[in-house]
XYZ file of C-alpha atoms in Angstrom:
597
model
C 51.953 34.095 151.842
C 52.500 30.500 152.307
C 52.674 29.332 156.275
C 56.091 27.947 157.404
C 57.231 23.844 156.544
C 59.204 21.766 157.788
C 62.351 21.662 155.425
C 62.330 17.489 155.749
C 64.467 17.210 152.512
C 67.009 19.464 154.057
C 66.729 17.879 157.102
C 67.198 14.213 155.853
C 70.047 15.340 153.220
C 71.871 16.695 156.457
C 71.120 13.384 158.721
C 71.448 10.928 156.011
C 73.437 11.713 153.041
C 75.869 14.081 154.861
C 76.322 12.472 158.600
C 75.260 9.003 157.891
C 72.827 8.779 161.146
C 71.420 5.180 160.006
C 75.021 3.320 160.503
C 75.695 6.511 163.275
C 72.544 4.573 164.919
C 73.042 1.304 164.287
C 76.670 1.403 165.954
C 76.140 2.918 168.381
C 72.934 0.348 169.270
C 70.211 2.391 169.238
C 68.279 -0.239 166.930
C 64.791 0.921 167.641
C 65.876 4.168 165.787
C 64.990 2.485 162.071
C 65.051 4.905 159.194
C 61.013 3.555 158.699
C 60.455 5.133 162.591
C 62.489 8.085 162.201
C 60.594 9.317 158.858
C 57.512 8.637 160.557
C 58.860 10.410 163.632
C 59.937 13.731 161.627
C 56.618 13.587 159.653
C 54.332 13.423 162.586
C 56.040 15.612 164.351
C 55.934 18.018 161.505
C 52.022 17.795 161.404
C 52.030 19.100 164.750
C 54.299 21.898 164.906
C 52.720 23.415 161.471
C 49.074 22.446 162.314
C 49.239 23.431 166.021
C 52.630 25.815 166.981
C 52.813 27.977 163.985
C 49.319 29.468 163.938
C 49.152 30.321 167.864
C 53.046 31.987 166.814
C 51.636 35.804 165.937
C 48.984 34.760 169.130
C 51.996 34.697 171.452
C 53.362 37.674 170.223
C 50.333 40.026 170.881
C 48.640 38.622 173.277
C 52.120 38.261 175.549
C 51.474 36.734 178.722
C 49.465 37.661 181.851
C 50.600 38.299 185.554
C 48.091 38.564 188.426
C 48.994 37.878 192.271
C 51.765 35.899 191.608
C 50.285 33.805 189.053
C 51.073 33.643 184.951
C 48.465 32.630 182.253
C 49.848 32.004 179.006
C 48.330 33.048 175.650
C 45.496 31.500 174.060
C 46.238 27.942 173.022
C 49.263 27.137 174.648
C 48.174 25.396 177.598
C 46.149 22.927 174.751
C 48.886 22.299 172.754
C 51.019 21.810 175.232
C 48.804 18.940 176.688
C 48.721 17.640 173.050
C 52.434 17.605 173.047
C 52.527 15.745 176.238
C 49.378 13.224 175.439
C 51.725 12.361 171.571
C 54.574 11.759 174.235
C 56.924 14.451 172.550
C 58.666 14.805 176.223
C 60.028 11.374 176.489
C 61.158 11.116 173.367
C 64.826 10.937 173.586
C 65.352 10.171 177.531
C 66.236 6.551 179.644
C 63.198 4.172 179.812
C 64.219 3.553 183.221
C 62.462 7.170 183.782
C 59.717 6.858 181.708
C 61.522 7.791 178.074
C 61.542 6.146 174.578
C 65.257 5.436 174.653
C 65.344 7.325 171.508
C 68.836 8.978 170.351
C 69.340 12.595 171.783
C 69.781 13.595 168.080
C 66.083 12.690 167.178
C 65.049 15.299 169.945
C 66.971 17.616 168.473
C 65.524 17.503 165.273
C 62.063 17.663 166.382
C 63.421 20.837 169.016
C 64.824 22.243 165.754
C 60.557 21.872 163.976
C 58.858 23.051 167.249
C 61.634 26.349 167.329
C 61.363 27.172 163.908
C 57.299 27.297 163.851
C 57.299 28.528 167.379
C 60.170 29.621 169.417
C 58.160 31.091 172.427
C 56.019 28.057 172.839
C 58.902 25.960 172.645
C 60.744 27.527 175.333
C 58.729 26.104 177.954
C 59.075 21.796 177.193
C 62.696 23.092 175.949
C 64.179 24.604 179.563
C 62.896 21.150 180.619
C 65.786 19.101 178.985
C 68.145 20.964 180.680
C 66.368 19.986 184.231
C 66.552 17.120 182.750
C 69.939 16.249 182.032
C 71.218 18.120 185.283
C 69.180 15.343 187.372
C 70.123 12.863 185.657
C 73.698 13.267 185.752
C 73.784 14.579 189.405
C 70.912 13.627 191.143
C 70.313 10.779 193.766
C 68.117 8.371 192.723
C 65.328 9.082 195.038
C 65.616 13.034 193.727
C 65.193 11.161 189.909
C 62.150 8.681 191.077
C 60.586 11.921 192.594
C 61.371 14.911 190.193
C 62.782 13.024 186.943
C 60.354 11.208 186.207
C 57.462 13.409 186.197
C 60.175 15.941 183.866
C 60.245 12.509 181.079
C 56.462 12.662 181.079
C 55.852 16.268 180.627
C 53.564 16.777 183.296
C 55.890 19.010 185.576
C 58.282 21.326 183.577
C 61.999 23.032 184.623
C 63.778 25.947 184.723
C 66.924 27.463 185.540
C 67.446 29.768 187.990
C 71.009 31.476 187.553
C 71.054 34.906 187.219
C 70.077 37.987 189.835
C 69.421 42.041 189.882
C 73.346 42.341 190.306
C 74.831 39.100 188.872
C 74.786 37.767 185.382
C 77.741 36.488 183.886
C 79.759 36.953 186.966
C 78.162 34.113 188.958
C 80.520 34.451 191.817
C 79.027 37.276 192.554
C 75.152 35.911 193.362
C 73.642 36.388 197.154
C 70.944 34.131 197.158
C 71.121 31.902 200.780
C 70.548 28.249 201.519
C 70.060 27.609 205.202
C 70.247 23.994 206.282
C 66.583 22.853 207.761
C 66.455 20.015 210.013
C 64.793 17.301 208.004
C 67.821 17.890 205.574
C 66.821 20.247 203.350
C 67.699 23.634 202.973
C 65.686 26.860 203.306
C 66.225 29.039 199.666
C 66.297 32.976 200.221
C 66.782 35.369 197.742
C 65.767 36.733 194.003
C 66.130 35.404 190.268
C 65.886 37.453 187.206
C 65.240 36.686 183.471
C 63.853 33.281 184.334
C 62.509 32.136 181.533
C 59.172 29.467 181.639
C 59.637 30.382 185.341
C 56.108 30.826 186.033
C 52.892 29.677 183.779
C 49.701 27.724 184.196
C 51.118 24.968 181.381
C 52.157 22.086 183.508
C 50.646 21.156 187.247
C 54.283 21.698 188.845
C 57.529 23.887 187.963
C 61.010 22.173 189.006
C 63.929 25.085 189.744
C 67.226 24.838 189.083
C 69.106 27.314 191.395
C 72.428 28.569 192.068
C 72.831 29.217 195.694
C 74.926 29.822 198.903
C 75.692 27.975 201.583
C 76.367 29.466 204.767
C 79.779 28.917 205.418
C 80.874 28.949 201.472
C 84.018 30.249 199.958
C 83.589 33.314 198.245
C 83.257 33.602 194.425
C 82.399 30.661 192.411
C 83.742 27.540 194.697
C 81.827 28.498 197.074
C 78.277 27.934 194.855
C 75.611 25.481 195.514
C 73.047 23.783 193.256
C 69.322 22.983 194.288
C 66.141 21.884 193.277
C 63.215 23.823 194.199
C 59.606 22.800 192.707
C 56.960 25.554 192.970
C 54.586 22.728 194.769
C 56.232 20.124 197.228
C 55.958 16.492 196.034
C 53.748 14.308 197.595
C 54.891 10.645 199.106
C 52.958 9.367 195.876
C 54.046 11.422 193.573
C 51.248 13.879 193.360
C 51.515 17.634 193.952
C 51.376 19.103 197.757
C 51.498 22.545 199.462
C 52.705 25.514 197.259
C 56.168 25.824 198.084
C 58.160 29.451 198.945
C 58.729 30.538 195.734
C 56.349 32.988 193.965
C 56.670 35.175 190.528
C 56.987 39.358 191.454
C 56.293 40.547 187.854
C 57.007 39.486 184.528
C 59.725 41.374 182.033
C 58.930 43.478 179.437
C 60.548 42.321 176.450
C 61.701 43.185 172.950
C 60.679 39.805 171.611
C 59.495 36.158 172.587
C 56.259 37.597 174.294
C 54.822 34.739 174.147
C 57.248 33.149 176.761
C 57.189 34.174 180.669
C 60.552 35.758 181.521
C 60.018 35.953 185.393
C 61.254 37.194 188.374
C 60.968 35.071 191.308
C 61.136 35.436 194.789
C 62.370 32.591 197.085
C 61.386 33.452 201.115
C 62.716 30.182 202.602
C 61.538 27.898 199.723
C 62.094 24.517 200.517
C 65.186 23.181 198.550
C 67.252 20.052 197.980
C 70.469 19.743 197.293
C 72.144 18.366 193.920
C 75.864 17.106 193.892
C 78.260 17.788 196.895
C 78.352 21.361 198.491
C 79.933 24.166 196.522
C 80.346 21.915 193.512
C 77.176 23.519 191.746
C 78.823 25.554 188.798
C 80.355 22.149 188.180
C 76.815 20.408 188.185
C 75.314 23.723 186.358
C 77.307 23.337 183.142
C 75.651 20.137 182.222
C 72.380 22.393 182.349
C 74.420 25.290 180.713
C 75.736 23.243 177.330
C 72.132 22.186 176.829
C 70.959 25.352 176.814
C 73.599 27.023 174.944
C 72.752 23.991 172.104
C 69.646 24.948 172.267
C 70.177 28.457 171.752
C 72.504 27.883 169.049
C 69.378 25.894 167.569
C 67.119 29.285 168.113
C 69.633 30.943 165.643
C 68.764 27.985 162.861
C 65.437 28.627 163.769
C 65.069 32.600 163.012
C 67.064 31.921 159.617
C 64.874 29.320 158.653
C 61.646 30.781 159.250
C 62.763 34.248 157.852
C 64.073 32.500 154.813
C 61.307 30.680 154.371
C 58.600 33.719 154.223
C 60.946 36.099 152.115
C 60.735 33.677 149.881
C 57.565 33.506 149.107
C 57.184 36.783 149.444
C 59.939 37.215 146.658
C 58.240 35.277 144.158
C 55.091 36.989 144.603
C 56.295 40.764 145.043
C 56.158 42.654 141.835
C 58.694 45.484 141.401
C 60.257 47.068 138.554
C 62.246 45.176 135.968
C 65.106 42.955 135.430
C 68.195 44.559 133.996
C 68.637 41.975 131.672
C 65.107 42.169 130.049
C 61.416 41.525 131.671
C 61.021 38.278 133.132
C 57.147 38.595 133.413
C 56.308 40.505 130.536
C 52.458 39.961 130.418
C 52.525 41.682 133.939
C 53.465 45.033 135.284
C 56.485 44.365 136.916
C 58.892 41.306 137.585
C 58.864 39.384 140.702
C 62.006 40.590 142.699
C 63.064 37.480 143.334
C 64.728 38.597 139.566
C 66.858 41.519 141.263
C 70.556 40.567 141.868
C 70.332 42.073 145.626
C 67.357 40.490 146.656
C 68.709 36.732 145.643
C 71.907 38.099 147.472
C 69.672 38.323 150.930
C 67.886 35.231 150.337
C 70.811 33.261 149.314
C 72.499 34.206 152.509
C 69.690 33.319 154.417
C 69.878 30.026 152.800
C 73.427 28.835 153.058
C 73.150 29.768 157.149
C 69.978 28.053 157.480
C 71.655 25.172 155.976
C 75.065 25.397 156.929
C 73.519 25.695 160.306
C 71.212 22.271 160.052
C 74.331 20.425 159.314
C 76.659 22.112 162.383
C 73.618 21.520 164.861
C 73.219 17.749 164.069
C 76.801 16.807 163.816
C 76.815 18.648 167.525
C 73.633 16.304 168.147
C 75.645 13.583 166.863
C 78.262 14.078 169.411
C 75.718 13.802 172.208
C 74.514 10.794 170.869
C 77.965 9.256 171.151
C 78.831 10.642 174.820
C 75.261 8.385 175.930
C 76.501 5.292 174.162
C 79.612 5.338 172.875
C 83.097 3.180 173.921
C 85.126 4.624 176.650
C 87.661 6.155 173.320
C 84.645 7.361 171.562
C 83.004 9.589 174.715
C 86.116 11.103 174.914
C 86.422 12.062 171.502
C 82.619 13.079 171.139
C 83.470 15.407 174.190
C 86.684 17.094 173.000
C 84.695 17.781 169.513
C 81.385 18.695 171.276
C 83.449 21.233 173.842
C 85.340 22.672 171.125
C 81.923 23.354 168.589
C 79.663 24.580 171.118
C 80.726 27.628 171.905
C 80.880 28.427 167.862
C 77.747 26.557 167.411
C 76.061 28.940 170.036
C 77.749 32.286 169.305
C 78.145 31.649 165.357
C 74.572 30.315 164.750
C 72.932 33.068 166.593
C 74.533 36.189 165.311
C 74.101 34.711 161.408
C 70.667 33.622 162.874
C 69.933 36.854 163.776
C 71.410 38.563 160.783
C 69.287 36.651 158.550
C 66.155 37.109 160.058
C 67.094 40.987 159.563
C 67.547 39.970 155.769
C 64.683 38.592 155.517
C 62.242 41.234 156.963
C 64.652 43.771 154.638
C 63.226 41.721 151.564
C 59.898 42.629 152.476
C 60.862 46.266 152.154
C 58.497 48.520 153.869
C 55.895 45.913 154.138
C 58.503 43.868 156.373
C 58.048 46.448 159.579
C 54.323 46.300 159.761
C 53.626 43.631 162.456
C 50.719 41.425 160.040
C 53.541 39.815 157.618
C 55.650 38.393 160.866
C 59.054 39.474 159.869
C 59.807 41.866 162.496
C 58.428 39.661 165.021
C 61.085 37.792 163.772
C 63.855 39.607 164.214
C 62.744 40.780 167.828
C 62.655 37.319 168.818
C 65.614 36.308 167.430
C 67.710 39.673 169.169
C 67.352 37.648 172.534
C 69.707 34.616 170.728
C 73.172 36.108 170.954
C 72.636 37.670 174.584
C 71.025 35.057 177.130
C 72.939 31.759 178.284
C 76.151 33.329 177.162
C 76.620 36.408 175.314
C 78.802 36.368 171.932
C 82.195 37.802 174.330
C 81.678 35.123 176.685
C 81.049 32.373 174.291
C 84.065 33.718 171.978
C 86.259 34.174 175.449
C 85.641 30.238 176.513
C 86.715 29.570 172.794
C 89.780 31.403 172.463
C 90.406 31.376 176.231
C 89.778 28.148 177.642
C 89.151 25.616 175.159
C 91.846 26.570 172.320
C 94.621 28.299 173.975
C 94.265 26.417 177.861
C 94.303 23.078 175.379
C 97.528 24.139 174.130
C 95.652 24.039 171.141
C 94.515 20.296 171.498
C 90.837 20.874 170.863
C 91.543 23.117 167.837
C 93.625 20.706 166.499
C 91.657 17.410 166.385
C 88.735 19.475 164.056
C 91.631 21.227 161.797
C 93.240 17.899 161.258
C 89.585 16.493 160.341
C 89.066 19.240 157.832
C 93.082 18.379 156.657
C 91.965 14.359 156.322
C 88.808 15.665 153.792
C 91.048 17.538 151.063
C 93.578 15.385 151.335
C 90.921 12.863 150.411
C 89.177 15.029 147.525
C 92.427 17.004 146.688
C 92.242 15.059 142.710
C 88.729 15.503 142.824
C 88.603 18.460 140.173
C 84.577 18.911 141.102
C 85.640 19.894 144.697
C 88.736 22.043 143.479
C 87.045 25.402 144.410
C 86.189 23.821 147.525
C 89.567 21.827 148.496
C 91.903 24.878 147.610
C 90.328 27.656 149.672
C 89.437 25.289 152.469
C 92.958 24.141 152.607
C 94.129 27.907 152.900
C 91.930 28.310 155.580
C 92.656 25.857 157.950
C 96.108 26.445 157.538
C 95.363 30.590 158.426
C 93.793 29.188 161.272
C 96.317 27.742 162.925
C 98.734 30.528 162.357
C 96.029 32.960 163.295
C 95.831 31.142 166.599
C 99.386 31.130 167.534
C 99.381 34.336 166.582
C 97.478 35.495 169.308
C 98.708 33.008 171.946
C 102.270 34.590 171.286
C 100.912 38.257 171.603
C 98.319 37.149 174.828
C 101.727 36.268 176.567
C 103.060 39.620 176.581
C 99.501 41.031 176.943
C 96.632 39.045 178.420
C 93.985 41.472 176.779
C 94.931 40.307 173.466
C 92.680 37.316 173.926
C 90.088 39.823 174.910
C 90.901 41.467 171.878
C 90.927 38.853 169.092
C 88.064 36.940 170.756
C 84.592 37.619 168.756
C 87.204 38.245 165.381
C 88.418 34.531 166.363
C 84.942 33.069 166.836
C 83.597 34.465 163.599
C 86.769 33.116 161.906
C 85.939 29.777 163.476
C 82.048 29.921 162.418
C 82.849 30.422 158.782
C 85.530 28.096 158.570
C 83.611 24.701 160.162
C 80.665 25.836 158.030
C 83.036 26.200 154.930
C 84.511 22.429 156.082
C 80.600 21.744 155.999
C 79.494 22.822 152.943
C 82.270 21.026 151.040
C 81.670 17.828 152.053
C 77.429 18.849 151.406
C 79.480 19.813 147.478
C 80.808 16.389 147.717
C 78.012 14.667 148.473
C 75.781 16.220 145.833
C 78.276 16.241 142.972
C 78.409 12.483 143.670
C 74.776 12.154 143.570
C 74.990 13.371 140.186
C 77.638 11.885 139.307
C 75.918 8.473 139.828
C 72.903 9.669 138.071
C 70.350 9.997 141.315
C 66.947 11.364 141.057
C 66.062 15.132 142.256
C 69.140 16.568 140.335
C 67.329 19.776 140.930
C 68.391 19.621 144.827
C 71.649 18.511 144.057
C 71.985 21.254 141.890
C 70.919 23.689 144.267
C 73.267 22.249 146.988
C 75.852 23.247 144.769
C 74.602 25.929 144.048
C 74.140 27.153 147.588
C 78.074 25.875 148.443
C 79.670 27.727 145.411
C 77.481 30.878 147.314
C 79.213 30.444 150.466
C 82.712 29.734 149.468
C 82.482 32.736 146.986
C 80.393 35.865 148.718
C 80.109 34.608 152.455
C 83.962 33.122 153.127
C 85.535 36.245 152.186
C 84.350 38.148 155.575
C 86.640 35.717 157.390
C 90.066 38.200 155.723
C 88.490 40.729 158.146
C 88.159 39.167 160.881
C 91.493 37.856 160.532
C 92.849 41.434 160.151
C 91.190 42.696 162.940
C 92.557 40.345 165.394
C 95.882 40.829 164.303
C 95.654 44.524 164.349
C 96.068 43.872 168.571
C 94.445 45.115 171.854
C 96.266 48.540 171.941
C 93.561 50.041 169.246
C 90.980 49.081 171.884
C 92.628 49.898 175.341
C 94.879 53.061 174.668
C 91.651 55.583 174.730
C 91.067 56.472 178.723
C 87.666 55.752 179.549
C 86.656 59.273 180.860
C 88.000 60.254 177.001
C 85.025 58.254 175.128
C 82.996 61.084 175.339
C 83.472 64.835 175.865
């Protein structure tokens, strides 16, 4: 079995030849970010995540991690890589030099997020709940909370968290009890208890910076009357060193389906010291800037389960011998053919293909988006943030479910061998389950969609990407290489839109019509920006060989790959269009003591 690479072809056809990140980087003045330092970037980074993340991977998963009084120890190894990662500067990579960072575009980070997830997801989860910190200091902190608590987040020494959810609140945040009492010296006392926390508690870094959702005393009720506040595990020192242990403290760990190698804690805060971010009962607001990292990093955890599950079936499909072609023995001095021959097996591994893919080039022209809201004109931010608002709730929901249905492909392809825990495959798929569930189940992400950004927009957000998609075929339309392509895309975006008002019209008579339509609509959406994708990825291959470019074999298989998609994956977007126009009443009629007799 070989061990999992880094797809860098893949990842530079996506960057390069598809998005065009060298003039995306050069106008946008990020001129440190050479194509020289960014290959030698991807490949070093590479060297580490195969050499270091992906063996301790299975190590994570049995070995799971350790309570005791209040403390967490990690599996074997982590704690070493993770200094390595910290000691190579991997933190700082693509964060303000004013804090410590290497200016770097946010896109580059995502890239090498994208190589530590696929070789190691539960590793990665602690530096990765970091950026989120991160960015939610940066953008709301004061400048003494950055100097004290940013900083030592760019270096890596002191990691973050989250802290949202509780026993009897999840996605109802308005909802959540925890108490901040106002101290004297200005801060504010922290009462109550998180759940699912993940990183919350592990002997990786010498400090852990919360990010928690709390009350005030005399705040509104329901979500305007929330609070955001940092609270690190160990008080800060004048000098920047770590003081006395703070009131915050880990009751157990979760037992988990999957991503054992992670801590999902529960912590208790008993009057844990706490400072507050933004203005009073403004914290949802300052929350979501934590929340759209982590639901495009989650959408990247989806990538990462297809890739790696591709990657391993595989090889394991070469190598498998099984009965024999239909159309004659393809390995006739053996026993059997390799079922990589067998017409079902290439239709798993295909799929897993054009998602892993298709999903490379949706994450980085999200990443792109980012790159433009940190440097981009006044015109540009606002466009970057109307395209990044409309993707991410696809990119999340979309990448995660095909993520996850993938990795379930690819353990399938192992047949029986793929549920015995040695091959990896169904370690796999119980890490990946987690994907479409935490920061935003697939409802909630396809309810924000429909709901908020498409129908609240008037449509205005779904719009600006469908008239992009219109601007492409109207540029290839005499381009009778992209015909397969053009025509059915051009059908598509058209449905779209009529699909859309569609439900508007019917959500006026009957608000649970958006309910209704919502995951149907998301899908819709996911196939149909992937289906925008994967032309233009046909484009840019069938010029390649048009103009005579070396590696025709890649090209080939881009095509390949596209003709694939357009043909056996696109059709599953009739049925979801069906099935939101079929309305709410097939859903809501049944009384709810009638489900079950």
């Amino acid at each position: 079995m070989a061990d999992i690479k880094i797809p860098l072809r893949d990842m530079r056809f996506a960057m390069r030849e598809l998005l065009d990140w060298d003039k995306h980087y050069e106008s946008l003045g990020y001129e440190e970010a050479t194509p020289d330092l960014v290959d030698a970037i991807l490949e070093e980074g590479a060297k580490f995540c195969e050499n270091v993340l992906a063996p301790l991977n299975q190590v994570g998963d049995q070995q799971g991690c350790t309570w005791k009084d209040g403390e967490v120890f990690t599996p074997e190894g982590f704690k070493e890589a993770y200094q390595q990662f910290v000691e190579a500067g991997w933190p700082s990579l693509a964060h303000d030099p004013v804090h410590g960072g290497q200016g770097l575009p946010p896109s580059l980070g995502t890239l090498m997020s994208e190589m530590v997830g696929t070789t190691n997801w539960s590793w990665g989860m602690y530096p990765g709940l970091s950026h989120g910190a991160m960015n939610t200091l940066e953008a709301h902190g004061t400048d003494e909370q950055k100097e004290t608590y940013l900083t030592k987040l760019v270096e890596g020494s002191w990691t973050g968290t989250m802290c949202l959810t509780e026993p009897h609140c999840g996605t109802d945040l308005g909802m959540l009890r925890t108490k901040a009492e106002p101290n004297d010296d200005g801060s504010y006392a922290i009462t109550g208890t998180k759940i699912f926390i993940s990183a919350g508690e592990h002997d990786m870094a010498e400090n852990i910076v919360h990010i928690v959702l709390a009350r005030l005393p005399d705040a509104p009720a329901g979500t305007k009357g929330i609070s955001l506040f940092i609270v690190p595990k160990f008080l800060p020192e004048a000098d920047g060193s770590v003081g006395e242990r703070n009131g915050v403290v880990c009751g157990s760990l979760e037992h988990k389906m999957g991503i054992h190698g992670n801590a999902t804690a529960v912590l208790n805060f008993d009057g844990a010291k706490g400072f507050l971010i933004g203005p009073p009962n403004k914290g949802l607001n300052c929350m979501f800037t934590f929340m759209n990292t982590a639901r495009l990093g989650t959408a990247l955890q989806g990538l990462a389960h297809a890739e790696a599950g591709f990657q391993k079936s595989l090889a394991y499909a070469k190598d498998r011998l099984q009965m024999r072609s239909l159309s004659g023995p393809k390995n006739p001095d053996g026993p059997a053919d390799p079922i990589i021959v067998h017409p079902d097996v290439r239709r798993m591994l295909l799929t897993q293909k054009a998602f892993a893919e298709g999903g490379r080039m949706l994450i980085l022209l999200c990443s792109q988006q980012v790159d433009r809201l940190q440097k981009g004109s006044d015109e540009d931010k606002k466009d970057a943030d109307d395209l990044l608002a409309f993707l991410t709730p696809i990119a999340k929901a979309f990448l995660t479910e095909t993520g996850l249905e993938s990795a379930n492909l690819g353990m399938q392809c192992f047949g029986g061998h793929g549920y015995i825990a040695e091959w990896g495959m169904e370690q796999n798929v119980r890490d990946a389950r987690i994907s479409t569930i935490y920061e935003g189940t697939t409802g909630v992400q396809a309810l924000d969609l429909l709901g908020r950004k498409v129908l609240m927009s008037q449509g205005e957000l779904l719009r600006k990407f469908t008239k992009v998609v219109h601007k492409f075929c109207q540029a290839e339309i005499d381009n009778e290489a992209l015909a397969p392509y053009v025509t059915k895309l051009q059908e598509l975006n058209k449905q779209w839109g009529d699909l859309t008002l569609h439900v508007g019209a019917k959500a006026m008579e009957n608000p649970d019509e958006v309910g209704a339509a919502s995951v149907d609509y998301l899908m819709f959406s996911g196939y149909a920006v992937q289906a925008y994708l994967w032309a233009r990825a046909a484009k840019v291959a069938n010029d390649k060989l048009a103009e005579g470019a070396g590696e025709a074999d890649f090209y080939r298989a881009k095509l390949a790959t596209a003709r694939f998609y357009f043909d056996r994956i696109l059709p599953r977007t009739a049925s979801h269009a069906a099935a939101m126009q079929s309305g709410a009443g097939n859903l809501m009629d049944l009384d709810a003591e009638h489900f079950a007799f």
